[in-house]
Amino acid sequence: MNFDWFRKALTLIVVFIQQLGPVQPSIAGVQLVETLLDAYPKYPVRPVKNETTPVMVKHRMTPIQLIDMDEKNQVITLKGWLGQQWKDEYLQWNPNMFDGITTLQIPISEIWQPDTVLYGSVNVNFQRHFDTDAIISFDGMVQALQPMVLKSTCTIDATLFPFDEQRCDFKFASWSYHSKLIDYQKSNESNTDRFIENGEWKVLEMPIKRNSEVYVCCPDDTFTDVTYTIHLQRRSMFYVVNIILPSFLACILVSVGFFLPSDSGERVSLCVISILSQFVFLTVISDYMPPTAEVVPYIQRYFFITIGLAVMSAFVTACTLNMHFKGPVCPEPSRFLKVLAYRYLSSFACTRVRIRKYRRKIHRQRVDKFRSEEVPLGSYGNGTKIKKQSSRHDLADEQKGPCNNEMEYTQGAFYDKDPETQDRRLREWREISRIFDRSYFVLYTLLQVILIGSYLAFIAMKGKYSHEEEDHETHPDAGE
């Protein structure tokens, strides 16, 4: 009982389908296609009945997505929609004769189409024609639309990297026909409204320009083309966060090294690490740069300067460590070093000289001790000992005497072998080393801040000036 209603419903469905019969194509459409193609020239030629009449081709391009920008090889890969429109005088009919049909779609391979190519294309296959269905109107207007992946050359100017803007030209023209046979016109329907946002590049505008050029192959003929200039602006935040900022922090490590005590033994390591890190960042940047000798990007100049400062820091570190680790037998610091360190560099580094009071105290103690000591000058028969009176010349000679543990015990050797004198000299060398470290710390920090600030300010001003100049040269011609 439950299956009876199912059999009845199935029987009704089969009867209904049989009444409909097979789907029949449009008889008028078939007749129209046969009529047009039978009368169409066997070998596709320019679709004009007067040979002197040029075919007017309207070209349009709608960029959809930026697939890749290969700065090193200077190649841009773009997905876009291309469109062409022209009039075919062999594809006209009266709609009243074909049931009011005003438009028709047929494979474009059955009719003539312009051999439009992308000049500057780097695709392996040389593609001149579309592979799609053409939309034909009763008045002979043919419209062909096709999505394509365009791979073209693009001259990269990396001078302002990563704050640069690039302009890539997509030039479309006929490969075989000059302007007397095919005349290209730009379409007002070209726009960037459907462009998918890219994480690295931002499309600012796409001016369109129609050009007429004369080539070496055909000096008597002109060829028209439609050129789309895609104006791209690089999103620099990625490079600032991942390259410029870490590089600046690595440079700060060098200045931190001059704040470490000389006895820590890590200062040279910090300088070496900073130099190596700058080379790593420079290598990363070079991967984005086209191999050209015409210009040197400002960011590479910035890294060259930072590497130079790091190398100079390593040299200064070696000098200050040499001052700090003087042996117990060492020469007296020169007057020039003392004046330079105690009078000028200490003021520049905003630090006090810690050894002056110590020097005065030790000097007074040593003078008093020396004056009160008896030195045997010789015997005069009765063995009388005479006190040696100190003089300025003697003290000066003793202070200027070289440090040598193997010296004989003479008048000038007293200060050299005295532990307090040796300790005083070591303290002076270490104080001079500390003042040099602190001064270079201030100098290096100032240079780094000035360098990064001037680099960013210069890039901003240079970029603004160059872009305004390019816009001034480009926009007046955009309406032609």
Tab-separated table of C-alpha atoms in Angstrom:
chain	number	residue	atom	x	y	z
A	1	MET	CA	0.000	0.000	0.000
A	2	ASN	CA	2.872	2.362	0.726
A	3	PHE	CA	4.446	1.740	-2.716
A	4	ASP	CA	1.349	2.559	-4.788
A	5	TRP	CA	1.571	6.300	-4.408
A	6	PHE	CA	5.312	6.145	-5.253
A	7	ARG	CA	4.612	4.261	-8.532
A	8	LYS	CA	1.949	6.752	-9.509
A	9	ALA	CA	4.201	9.748	-8.847
A	10	LEU	CA	7.062	8.220	-10.860
A	11	THR	CA	4.689	7.477	-13.775
A	12	LEU	CA	3.465	11.067	-13.855
A	13	ILE	CA	7.057	12.415	-13.914
A	14	VAL	CA	8.015	10.172	-16.861
A	15	VAL	CA	4.931	11.207	-18.839
A	16	PHE	CA	5.683	14.886	-18.206
A	17	ILE	CA	9.264	14.549	-19.448
A	18	GLN	CA	8.105	12.759	-22.596
A	19	GLN	CA	5.712	15.582	-23.352
A	20	LEU	CA	8.531	18.144	-23.141
A	21	GLY	CA	10.704	16.434	-25.753
A	22	PRO	CA	14.404	17.183	-26.453
A	23	VAL	CA	15.772	20.722	-26.147
A	24	GLN	CA	15.928	22.388	-29.557
A	25	PRO	CA	18.486	25.056	-30.423
A	26	SER	CA	17.419	28.445	-31.720
A	27	ILE	CA	16.760	27.972	-35.415
A	28	ALA	CA	17.198	31.678	-36.066
A	29	GLY	CA	20.529	31.728	-34.205
A	30	VAL	CA	21.839	28.764	-36.182
A	31	GLN	CA	20.763	30.355	-39.453
A	32	LEU	CA	22.405	33.627	-38.459
A	33	VAL	CA	25.743	31.987	-37.619
A	34	GLU	CA	25.706	29.949	-40.831
A	35	THR	CA	24.838	33.002	-42.881
A	36	LEU	CA	27.597	35.149	-41.372
A	37	LEU	CA	30.349	32.523	-41.514
A	38	ASP	CA	29.450	31.352	-45.030
A	39	ALA	CA	29.833	34.887	-46.315
A	40	TYR	CA	32.943	35.567	-44.220
A	41	PRO	CA	36.320	35.618	-46.042
A	42	LYS	CA	37.964	32.225	-46.056
A	43	TYR	CA	41.304	33.661	-44.951
A	44	PRO	CA	40.851	36.218	-42.181
A	45	VAL	CA	41.903	39.636	-43.449
A	46	ARG	CA	41.202	43.099	-42.156
A	47	PRO	CA	37.396	43.326	-41.866
A	48	VAL	CA	36.976	46.406	-44.039
A	49	LYS	CA	35.558	46.653	-47.545
A	50	ASN	CA	37.681	49.700	-48.377
A	51	GLU	CA	41.388	48.933	-48.076
A	52	THR	CA	42.254	52.507	-47.124
A	53	THR	CA	39.959	52.418	-44.093
A	54	PRO	CA	41.868	51.726	-40.837
A	55	VAL	CA	40.385	49.427	-38.229
A	56	MET	CA	39.749	51.395	-35.054
A	57	VAL	CA	40.551	49.197	-32.050
A	58	LYS	CA	39.619	50.290	-28.553
A	59	HIS	CA	41.818	48.639	-25.964
A	60	ARG	CA	41.251	48.397	-22.244
A	61	MET	CA	42.950	46.736	-19.286
A	62	THR	CA	41.654	46.147	-15.785
A	63	PRO	CA	44.385	45.049	-13.337
A	64	ILE	CA	43.143	42.486	-10.852
A	65	GLN	CA	46.090	41.303	-8.778
A	66	LEU	CA	49.823	41.904	-8.516
A	67	ILE	CA	51.261	38.411	-8.437
A	68	ASP	CA	54.956	39.187	-8.188
A	69	MET	CA	57.444	42.043	-8.424
A	70	ASP	CA	60.908	40.679	-9.102
A	71	GLU	CA	63.140	43.680	-8.423
A	72	LYS	CA	66.344	41.740	-8.994
A	73	ASN	CA	65.377	40.668	-12.526
A	74	GLN	CA	63.165	43.742	-13.081
A	75	VAL	CA	60.075	41.724	-14.038
A	76	ILE	CA	56.488	42.315	-12.939
A	77	THR	CA	53.768	39.653	-13.056
A	78	LEU	CA	50.204	40.973	-13.137
A	79	LYS	CA	46.829	39.317	-13.507
A	80	GLY	CA	44.371	41.437	-15.447
A	81	TRP	CA	41.344	41.532	-17.700
A	82	LEU	CA	41.980	42.630	-21.280
A	83	GLY	CA	39.359	43.861	-23.664
A	84	GLN	CA	39.304	44.871	-27.326
A	85	GLN	CA	36.535	46.338	-29.433
A	86	TRP	CA	36.502	46.919	-33.177
A	87	LYS	CA	34.086	46.959	-36.102
A	88	ASP	CA	33.886	44.045	-38.521
A	89	GLU	CA	32.057	45.037	-41.695
A	90	TYR	CA	31.513	41.391	-42.615
A	91	LEU	CA	29.544	40.666	-39.461
A	92	GLN	CA	26.459	42.850	-39.892
A	93	TRP	CA	22.842	41.760	-40.145
A	94	ASN	CA	19.291	42.947	-39.871
A	95	PRO	CA	17.761	41.805	-36.550
A	96	ASN	CA	14.270	41.743	-38.089
A	97	MET	CA	15.328	38.933	-40.400
A	98	PHE	CA	16.521	36.714	-37.527
A	99	ASP	CA	13.793	36.906	-34.876
A	100	GLY	CA	15.175	40.162	-33.410
A	101	ILE	CA	18.608	38.752	-32.478
A	102	THR	CA	20.913	41.715	-31.794
A	103	THR	CA	23.945	40.008	-30.250
A	104	LEU	CA	25.724	36.782	-30.936
A	105	GLN	CA	28.584	34.815	-29.367
A	106	ILE	CA	30.874	32.786	-31.555
A	107	PRO	CA	34.443	31.477	-31.115
A	108	ILE	CA	36.883	34.252	-31.906
A	109	SER	CA	39.052	31.830	-33.871
A	110	GLU	CA	36.386	31.852	-36.613
A	111	ILE	CA	36.814	35.557	-37.353
A	112	TRP	CA	39.550	38.139	-37.726
A	113	GLN	CA	41.041	39.769	-34.664
A	114	PRO	CA	43.869	42.289	-34.212
A	115	ASP	CA	47.307	40.858	-33.436
A	116	THR	CA	47.713	42.834	-30.236
A	117	VAL	CA	50.853	41.991	-28.282
A	118	LEU	CA	52.387	43.197	-25.069
A	119	TYR	CA	55.637	44.928	-25.872
A	120	GLY	CA	58.181	44.017	-23.212
A	121	SER	CA	56.581	40.665	-22.503
A	122	VAL	CA	58.942	38.022	-21.108
A	123	ASN	CA	56.622	35.060	-21.618
A	124	VAL	CA	58.113	32.111	-23.447
A	125	ASN	CA	55.113	31.835	-25.783
A	126	PHE	CA	54.549	34.630	-28.259
A	127	GLN	CA	50.816	35.250	-27.905
A	128	ARG	CA	49.167	37.544	-30.407
A	129	HIS	CA	45.502	36.532	-30.297
A	130	PHE	CA	42.791	35.909	-27.756
A	131	ASP	CA	41.299	32.483	-27.104
A	132	THR	CA	37.742	33.247	-26.099
A	133	ASP	CA	34.251	33.830	-27.491
A	134	ALA	CA	33.596	37.112	-29.217
A	135	ILE	CA	30.447	39.110	-28.555
A	136	ILE	CA	29.149	40.445	-31.868
A	137	SER	CA	26.474	43.121	-32.286
A	138	PHE	CA	24.215	43.429	-35.327
A	139	ASP	CA	26.032	46.616	-36.407
A	140	GLY	CA	29.334	44.728	-36.700
A	141	MET	CA	30.895	45.771	-33.398
A	142	VAL	CA	33.001	42.945	-31.981
A	143	GLN	CA	33.990	42.814	-28.337
A	144	ALA	CA	36.537	40.315	-26.976
A	145	LEU	CA	37.230	39.942	-23.253
A	146	GLN	CA	39.824	37.629	-21.756
A	147	PRO	CA	41.619	37.269	-18.400
A	148	MET	CA	45.387	36.973	-18.759
A	149	VAL	CA	48.520	36.789	-16.661
A	150	LEU	CA	50.889	39.464	-17.939
A	151	LYS	CA	54.592	39.127	-17.350
A	152	SER	CA	56.527	42.168	-18.488
A	153	THR	CA	59.740	44.041	-17.893
A	154	CYS	CA	59.675	46.926	-15.450
A	155	THR	CA	62.585	49.270	-14.895
A	156	ILE	CA	63.245	49.371	-11.155
A	157	ASP	CA	64.697	52.474	-9.549
A	158	ALA	CA	65.811	51.302	-6.107
A	159	THR	CA	67.519	54.544	-5.096
A	160	LEU	CA	64.963	55.268	-2.374
A	161	PHE	CA	64.395	51.663	-1.294
A	162	PRO	CA	62.368	50.797	0.790
A	163	PHE	CA	60.503	54.101	0.479
A	164	ASP	CA	60.396	53.954	-3.304
A	165	GLU	CA	57.655	54.202	-5.882
A	166	GLN	CA	57.789	52.344	-9.170
A	167	ARG	CA	56.113	52.960	-12.509
A	168	CYS	CA	55.647	49.931	-14.729
A	169	ASP	CA	54.549	50.376	-18.342
A	170	PHE	CA	52.312	47.895	-20.155
A	171	LYS	CA	52.441	48.778	-23.830
A	172	PHE	CA	49.938	47.142	-26.198
A	173	ALA	CA	50.143	47.512	-29.963
A	174	SER	CA	49.869	45.590	-33.185
A	175	TRP	CA	52.886	43.576	-34.192
A	176	SER	CA	52.254	43.649	-37.958
A	177	TYR	CA	49.902	46.506	-38.804
A	178	HIS	CA	50.889	50.161	-38.828
A	179	SER	CA	48.550	53.024	-37.971
A	180	LYS	CA	47.070	53.249	-41.495
A	181	LEU	CA	45.766	49.725	-41.096
A	182	ILE	CA	45.020	49.489	-37.356
A	183	ASP	CA	44.610	52.514	-35.162
A	184	TYR	CA	44.537	51.891	-31.413
A	185	GLN	CA	42.465	54.048	-29.112
A	186	LYS	CA	42.267	53.979	-25.338
A	187	SER	CA	39.046	53.017	-23.639
A	188	ASN	CA	37.492	54.997	-20.824
A	189	GLU	CA	36.431	51.775	-19.118
A	190	SER	CA	39.962	50.996	-17.889
A	191	ASN	CA	40.246	51.382	-14.110
A	192	THR	CA	41.728	49.865	-10.949
A	193	ASP	CA	38.471	49.427	-9.028
A	194	ARG	CA	38.727	45.639	-8.956
A	195	PHE	CA	42.352	45.512	-7.866
A	196	ILE	CA	43.025	43.177	-4.937
A	197	GLU	CA	45.150	44.830	-2.243
A	198	ASN	CA	48.737	43.623	-2.096
A	199	GLY	CA	50.703	43.292	1.146
A	200	GLU	CA	53.856	44.880	-0.256
A	201	TRP	CA	52.658	47.256	-2.971
A	202	LYS	CA	49.893	49.795	-3.205
A	203	VAL	CA	48.460	50.932	-6.540
A	204	LEU	CA	48.213	54.709	-6.587
A	205	GLU	CA	46.991	55.309	-10.127
A	206	MET	CA	47.026	53.978	-13.668
A	207	PRO	CA	47.342	56.756	-16.259
A	208	ILE	CA	46.715	55.706	-19.861
A	209	LYS	CA	48.464	57.215	-22.834
A	210	ARG	CA	48.156	56.740	-26.589
A	211	ASN	CA	51.442	57.008	-28.482
A	212	SER	CA	52.604	57.028	-32.073
A	213	GLU	CA	56.093	55.764	-32.747
A	214	VAL	CA	58.358	55.084	-35.711
A	215	TYR	CA	60.541	51.982	-35.551
A	216	VAL	CA	63.772	51.157	-37.323
A	217	CYS	CA	62.168	48.384	-39.344
A	218	CYS	CA	59.606	50.695	-40.932
A	219	PRO	CA	60.863	54.292	-41.045
A	220	ASP	CA	58.021	55.406	-43.321
A	221	ASP	CA	55.183	54.148	-41.124
A	222	THR	CA	53.974	54.985	-37.656
A	223	PHE	CA	52.657	52.487	-35.155
A	224	THR	CA	50.090	53.461	-32.529
A	225	ASP	CA	49.951	51.895	-29.096
A	226	VAL	CA	48.115	52.194	-25.803
A	227	THR	CA	50.407	52.340	-22.747
A	228	TYR	CA	49.145	51.721	-19.212
A	229	THR	CA	51.467	53.048	-16.512
A	230	ILE	CA	50.802	51.382	-13.163
A	231	HIS	CA	52.064	53.613	-10.368
A	232	LEU	CA	53.049	51.459	-7.379
A	233	GLN	CA	54.091	52.536	-3.915
A	234	ARG	CA	56.020	50.146	-1.697
A	235	ARG	CA	54.671	49.513	1.777
A	236	SER	CA	57.867	50.147	3.740
A	237	MET	CA	56.719	49.078	7.206
A	238	PHE	CA	57.925	45.491	6.678
A	239	TYR	CA	61.466	46.626	5.855
A	240	VAL	CA	61.565	49.213	8.635
A	241	VAL	CA	60.541	46.665	11.267
A	242	ASN	CA	62.645	43.759	9.987
A	243	ILE	CA	65.779	45.450	8.623
A	244	ILE	CA	66.278	49.116	9.511
A	245	LEU	CA	65.221	48.934	13.159
A	246	PRO	CA	67.217	45.739	13.967
A	247	SER	CA	70.226	47.267	12.232
A	248	PHE	CA	69.947	50.377	14.385
A	249	LEU	CA	69.653	48.267	17.538
A	250	ALA	CA	72.699	46.246	16.509
A	251	CYS	CA	74.633	49.498	16.179
A	252	ILE	CA	73.524	50.515	19.655
A	253	LEU	CA	75.296	47.405	20.947
A	254	VAL	CA	78.580	49.023	19.971
A	255	SER	CA	77.883	52.085	22.079
A	256	VAL	CA	76.795	49.854	24.962
A	257	GLY	CA	80.149	48.110	24.674
A	258	PHE	CA	81.951	51.348	25.513
A	259	PHE	CA	79.952	51.486	28.726
A	260	LEU	CA	81.181	48.073	29.822
A	261	PRO	CA	84.245	47.838	32.072
A	262	SER	CA	87.423	47.065	30.186
A	263	ASP	CA	88.022	44.078	32.455
A	264	SER	CA	84.835	42.351	31.246
A	265	GLY	CA	86.504	41.155	28.040
A	266	GLU	CA	83.288	41.371	25.953
A	267	ARG	CA	83.769	44.690	24.200
A	268	VAL	CA	85.629	43.390	21.161
A	269	SER	CA	83.029	40.625	20.790
A	270	LEU	CA	80.230	43.183	20.670
A	271	CYS	CA	82.005	45.145	17.933
A	272	VAL	CA	82.583	42.007	15.876
A	273	ILE	CA	78.957	40.899	16.301
A	274	SER	CA	77.711	44.326	15.234
A	275	ILE	CA	79.926	44.339	12.129
A	276	LEU	CA	78.774	40.862	11.123
A	277	SER	CA	75.117	41.742	11.663
A	278	GLN	CA	75.474	44.807	9.418
A	279	PHE	CA	76.944	42.611	6.701
A	280	VAL	CA	73.987	40.230	7.066
A	281	PHE	CA	71.485	43.069	6.686
A	282	LEU	CA	73.430	44.404	3.709
A	283	THR	CA	73.260	40.972	2.076
A	284	VAL	CA	69.503	40.789	2.645
A	285	ILE	CA	69.042	44.218	1.097
A	286	SER	CA	71.193	43.288	-1.899
A	287	ASP	CA	68.789	40.461	-2.739
A	288	TYR	CA	66.126	43.057	-3.521
A	289	MET	CA	68.395	45.273	-5.582
A	290	PRO	CA	68.801	44.922	-9.357
A	291	PRO	CA	72.432	44.335	-10.341
A	292	THR	CA	73.206	47.743	-11.753
A	293	ALA	CA	76.157	50.097	-11.504
A	294	GLU	CA	74.211	53.231	-12.345
A	295	VAL	CA	73.012	54.117	-8.859
A	296	VAL	CA	73.749	53.012	-5.302
A	297	PRO	CA	70.604	52.902	-3.121
A	298	TYR	CA	70.703	55.186	-0.125
A	299	ILE	CA	70.019	52.322	2.239
A	300	GLN	CA	73.186	50.593	1.050
A	301	ARG	CA	75.104	53.817	1.653
A	302	TYR	CA	73.595	53.892	5.132
A	303	PHE	CA	74.841	50.373	5.838
A	304	PHE	CA	78.293	51.217	4.478
A	305	ILE	CA	78.510	54.136	6.926
A	306	THR	CA	77.315	52.035	9.869
A	307	ILE	CA	79.861	49.337	9.018
A	308	GLY	CA	82.567	52.004	8.850
A	309	LEU	CA	81.549	53.346	12.251
A	310	ALA	CA	81.578	49.834	13.711
A	311	VAL	CA	85.077	49.211	12.333
A	312	MET	CA	86.247	52.533	13.763
A	313	SER	CA	84.710	51.513	17.098
A	314	ALA	CA	86.710	48.299	17.057
A	315	PHE	CA	89.881	50.312	16.449
A	316	VAL	CA	89.080	52.700	19.316
A	317	THR	CA	88.282	49.715	21.544
A	318	ALA	CA	91.677	48.197	20.806
A	319	CYS	CA	93.421	51.473	21.653
A	320	THR	CA	91.560	51.999	24.928
A	321	LEU	CA	92.128	48.391	25.989
A	322	ASN	CA	95.808	48.840	25.288
A	323	MET	CA	95.803	51.889	27.572
A	324	HIS	CA	93.854	50.094	30.276
A	325	PHE	CA	95.984	46.960	30.416
A	326	LYS	CA	99.377	48.614	30.734
A	327	GLY	CA	101.922	46.526	32.562
A	328	PRO	CA	103.304	47.476	35.978
A	329	VAL	CA	106.401	48.877	34.279
A	330	CYS	CA	105.012	51.506	31.959
A	331	PRO	CA	105.944	54.971	30.710
A	332	GLU	CA	104.432	58.114	32.058
A	333	PRO	CA	101.360	59.274	30.049
A	334	SER	CA	102.363	62.108	27.773
A	335	ARG	CA	101.333	65.627	28.600
A	336	PHE	CA	99.324	65.786	25.386
A	337	LEU	CA	97.181	62.795	26.409
A	338	LYS	CA	96.631	64.223	29.881
A	339	VAL	CA	95.559	67.627	28.594
A	340	LEU	CA	93.354	66.064	25.907
A	341	ALA	CA	91.673	63.661	28.321
A	342	TYR	CA	91.473	65.702	31.531
A	343	ARG	CA	90.680	69.100	30.052
A	344	TYR	CA	88.713	68.547	26.837
A	345	LEU	CA	87.332	65.022	26.570
A	346	SER	CA	86.114	64.907	30.168
A	347	SER	CA	84.038	68.029	29.538
A	348	PHE	CA	82.706	66.602	26.257
A	349	ALA	CA	81.727	63.337	27.934
A	350	CYS	CA	80.299	65.122	31.005
A	351	THR	CA	82.441	63.087	33.381
A	352	ARG	CA	84.820	63.983	36.199
A	353	VAL	CA	88.492	63.117	36.374
A	354	ARG	CA	88.781	60.739	39.299
A	355	ILE	CA	92.563	60.709	39.646
A	356	ARG	CA	93.514	64.317	40.296
A	357	LYS	CA	93.082	64.237	44.067
A	358	TYR	CA	94.839	60.910	44.229
A	359	ARG	CA	97.758	62.279	42.234
A	360	ARG	CA	98.161	65.322	44.490
A	361	LYS	CA	98.052	63.174	47.620
A	362	ILE	CA	100.578	60.629	46.355
A	363	HIS	CA	102.846	63.334	45.030
A	364	ARG	CA	102.958	65.128	48.382
A	365	GLN	CA	103.644	61.887	50.223
A	366	ARG	CA	106.442	60.939	47.907
A	367	VAL	CA	108.112	64.374	48.049
A	368	ASP	CA	108.025	64.414	51.854
A	369	LYS	CA	109.421	60.913	52.052
A	370	PHE	CA	112.171	61.660	49.563
A	371	ARG	CA	113.287	64.836	51.349
A	372	SER	CA	113.499	63.125	54.708
A	373	GLU	CA	115.509	60.147	53.474
A	374	GLU	CA	119.304	60.021	53.768
A	375	VAL	CA	121.152	58.972	50.665
A	376	PRO	CA	124.903	58.081	50.983
A	377	LEU	CA	126.881	60.261	48.604
A	378	GLY	CA	130.302	59.064	49.626
A	379	SER	CA	132.686	58.824	52.528
A	380	TYR	CA	135.017	61.620	53.541
A	381	GLY	CA	137.359	59.725	55.755
A	382	ASN	CA	135.278	60.099	58.850
A	383	GLY	CA	132.248	58.345	57.291
A	384	THR	CA	130.002	61.398	57.501
A	385	LYS	CA	126.637	60.952	55.744
A	386	ILE	CA	125.104	63.928	54.053
A	387	LYS	CA	121.412	64.366	53.412
A	388	LYS	CA	120.555	64.704	49.766
A	389	GLN	CA	118.427	67.733	49.153
A	390	SER	CA	115.801	67.311	46.476
A	391	SER	CA	115.471	69.776	43.697
A	392	ARG	CA	112.970	70.415	40.941
A	393	HIS	CA	115.362	69.119	38.349
A	394	ASP	CA	115.877	65.864	40.247
A	395	LEU	CA	112.134	65.312	40.686
A	396	ALA	CA	111.527	66.050	37.034
A	397	ASP	CA	114.262	63.656	36.002
A	398	GLU	CA	112.813	60.962	38.239
A	399	GLN	CA	109.305	61.441	36.817
A	400	LYS	CA	110.601	61.312	33.231
A	401	GLY	CA	112.687	58.194	33.793
A	402	PRO	CA	111.636	55.105	31.731
A	403	CYS	CA	109.956	52.133	33.370
A	404	ASN	CA	112.445	49.290	33.483
A	405	ASN	CA	112.649	46.699	36.239
A	406	GLU	CA	116.160	45.800	35.200
A	407	MET	CA	117.531	49.315	35.732
A	408	GLU	CA	120.330	49.827	38.219
A	409	TYR	CA	119.635	51.616	41.444
A	410	THR	CA	120.363	55.202	40.474
A	411	GLN	CA	118.896	58.542	41.452
A	412	GLY	CA	116.098	58.279	38.861
A	413	ALA	CA	115.201	54.653	39.587
A	414	PHE	CA	113.511	55.337	42.874
A	415	TYR	CA	110.147	56.300	41.350
A	416	ASP	CA	110.260	53.470	38.830
A	417	LYS	CA	110.709	50.703	41.380
A	418	ASP	CA	108.406	52.270	43.922
A	419	PRO	CA	105.014	50.464	44.000
A	420	GLU	CA	103.141	53.689	44.645
A	421	THR	CA	104.619	55.334	41.544
A	422	GLN	CA	103.779	52.333	39.429
A	423	ASP	CA	100.259	52.261	40.808
A	424	ARG	CA	99.864	55.975	40.092
A	425	ARG	CA	100.888	55.529	36.475
A	426	LEU	CA	98.544	52.596	36.008
A	427	ARG	CA	95.707	54.613	37.476
A	428	GLU	CA	96.447	57.481	35.108
A	429	TRP	CA	96.448	55.204	32.063
A	430	ARG	CA	93.199	53.595	33.151
A	431	GLU	CA	91.591	56.953	33.817
A	432	ILE	CA	92.619	58.200	30.370
A	433	SER	CA	91.230	54.971	28.884
A	434	ARG	CA	87.942	55.434	30.723
A	435	ILE	CA	87.602	59.037	29.550
A	436	PHE	CA	88.311	58.004	25.966
A	437	ASP	CA	85.672	55.281	26.222
A	438	ARG	CA	83.076	57.615	27.643
A	439	SER	CA	83.834	60.295	25.054
A	440	TYR	CA	83.568	57.884	22.149
A	441	PHE	CA	80.352	56.524	23.640
A	442	VAL	CA	78.819	60.003	23.473
A	443	LEU	CA	80.270	60.658	20.005
A	444	TYR	CA	79.150	57.327	18.550
A	445	THR	CA	75.634	57.648	19.981
A	446	LEU	CA	75.274	61.145	18.543
A	447	LEU	CA	76.536	59.969	15.154
A	448	GLN	CA	74.081	57.076	15.092
A	449	VAL	CA	71.093	59.255	16.005
A	450	ILE	CA	72.112	61.900	13.482
A	451	LEU	CA	72.707	59.247	10.831
A	452	ILE	CA	69.348	57.502	11.174
A	453	GLY	CA	67.478	60.798	11.531
A	454	SER	CA	69.144	62.437	8.544
A	455	TYR	CA	68.697	59.276	6.459
A	456	LEU	CA	64.942	59.113	7.078
A	457	ALA	CA	64.499	62.874	6.611
A	458	PHE	CA	66.552	62.886	3.413
A	459	ILE	CA	64.651	59.910	1.998
A	460	ALA	CA	61.319	61.607	2.749
A	461	MET	CA	62.346	64.901	1.164
A	462	LYS	CA	64.045	63.260	-1.801
A	463	GLY	CA	61.100	60.982	-2.426
A	464	LYS	CA	58.580	63.801	-2.246
A	465	TYR	CA	60.591	65.979	-4.617
A	466	SER	CA	61.219	63.217	-7.164
A	467	HIS	CA	57.602	62.026	-7.146
A	468	GLU	CA	56.285	65.565	-7.630
A	469	GLU	CA	58.695	66.035	-10.520
A	470	GLU	CA	57.599	62.783	-12.151
A	471	ASP	CA	53.925	63.631	-11.712
A	472	HIS	CA	54.505	67.037	-13.280
A	473	GLU	CA	56.091	65.388	-16.296
A	474	THR	CA	53.522	62.598	-16.594
A	475	HIS	CA	50.094	64.089	-15.937
A	476	PRO	CA	50.060	66.785	-18.649
A	477	ASP	CA	50.449	64.064	-21.276
A	478	ALA	CA	48.000	61.660	-19.676
A	479	GLY	CA	45.029	63.140	-21.469
A	480	GLU	CA	46.465	62.738	-24.974
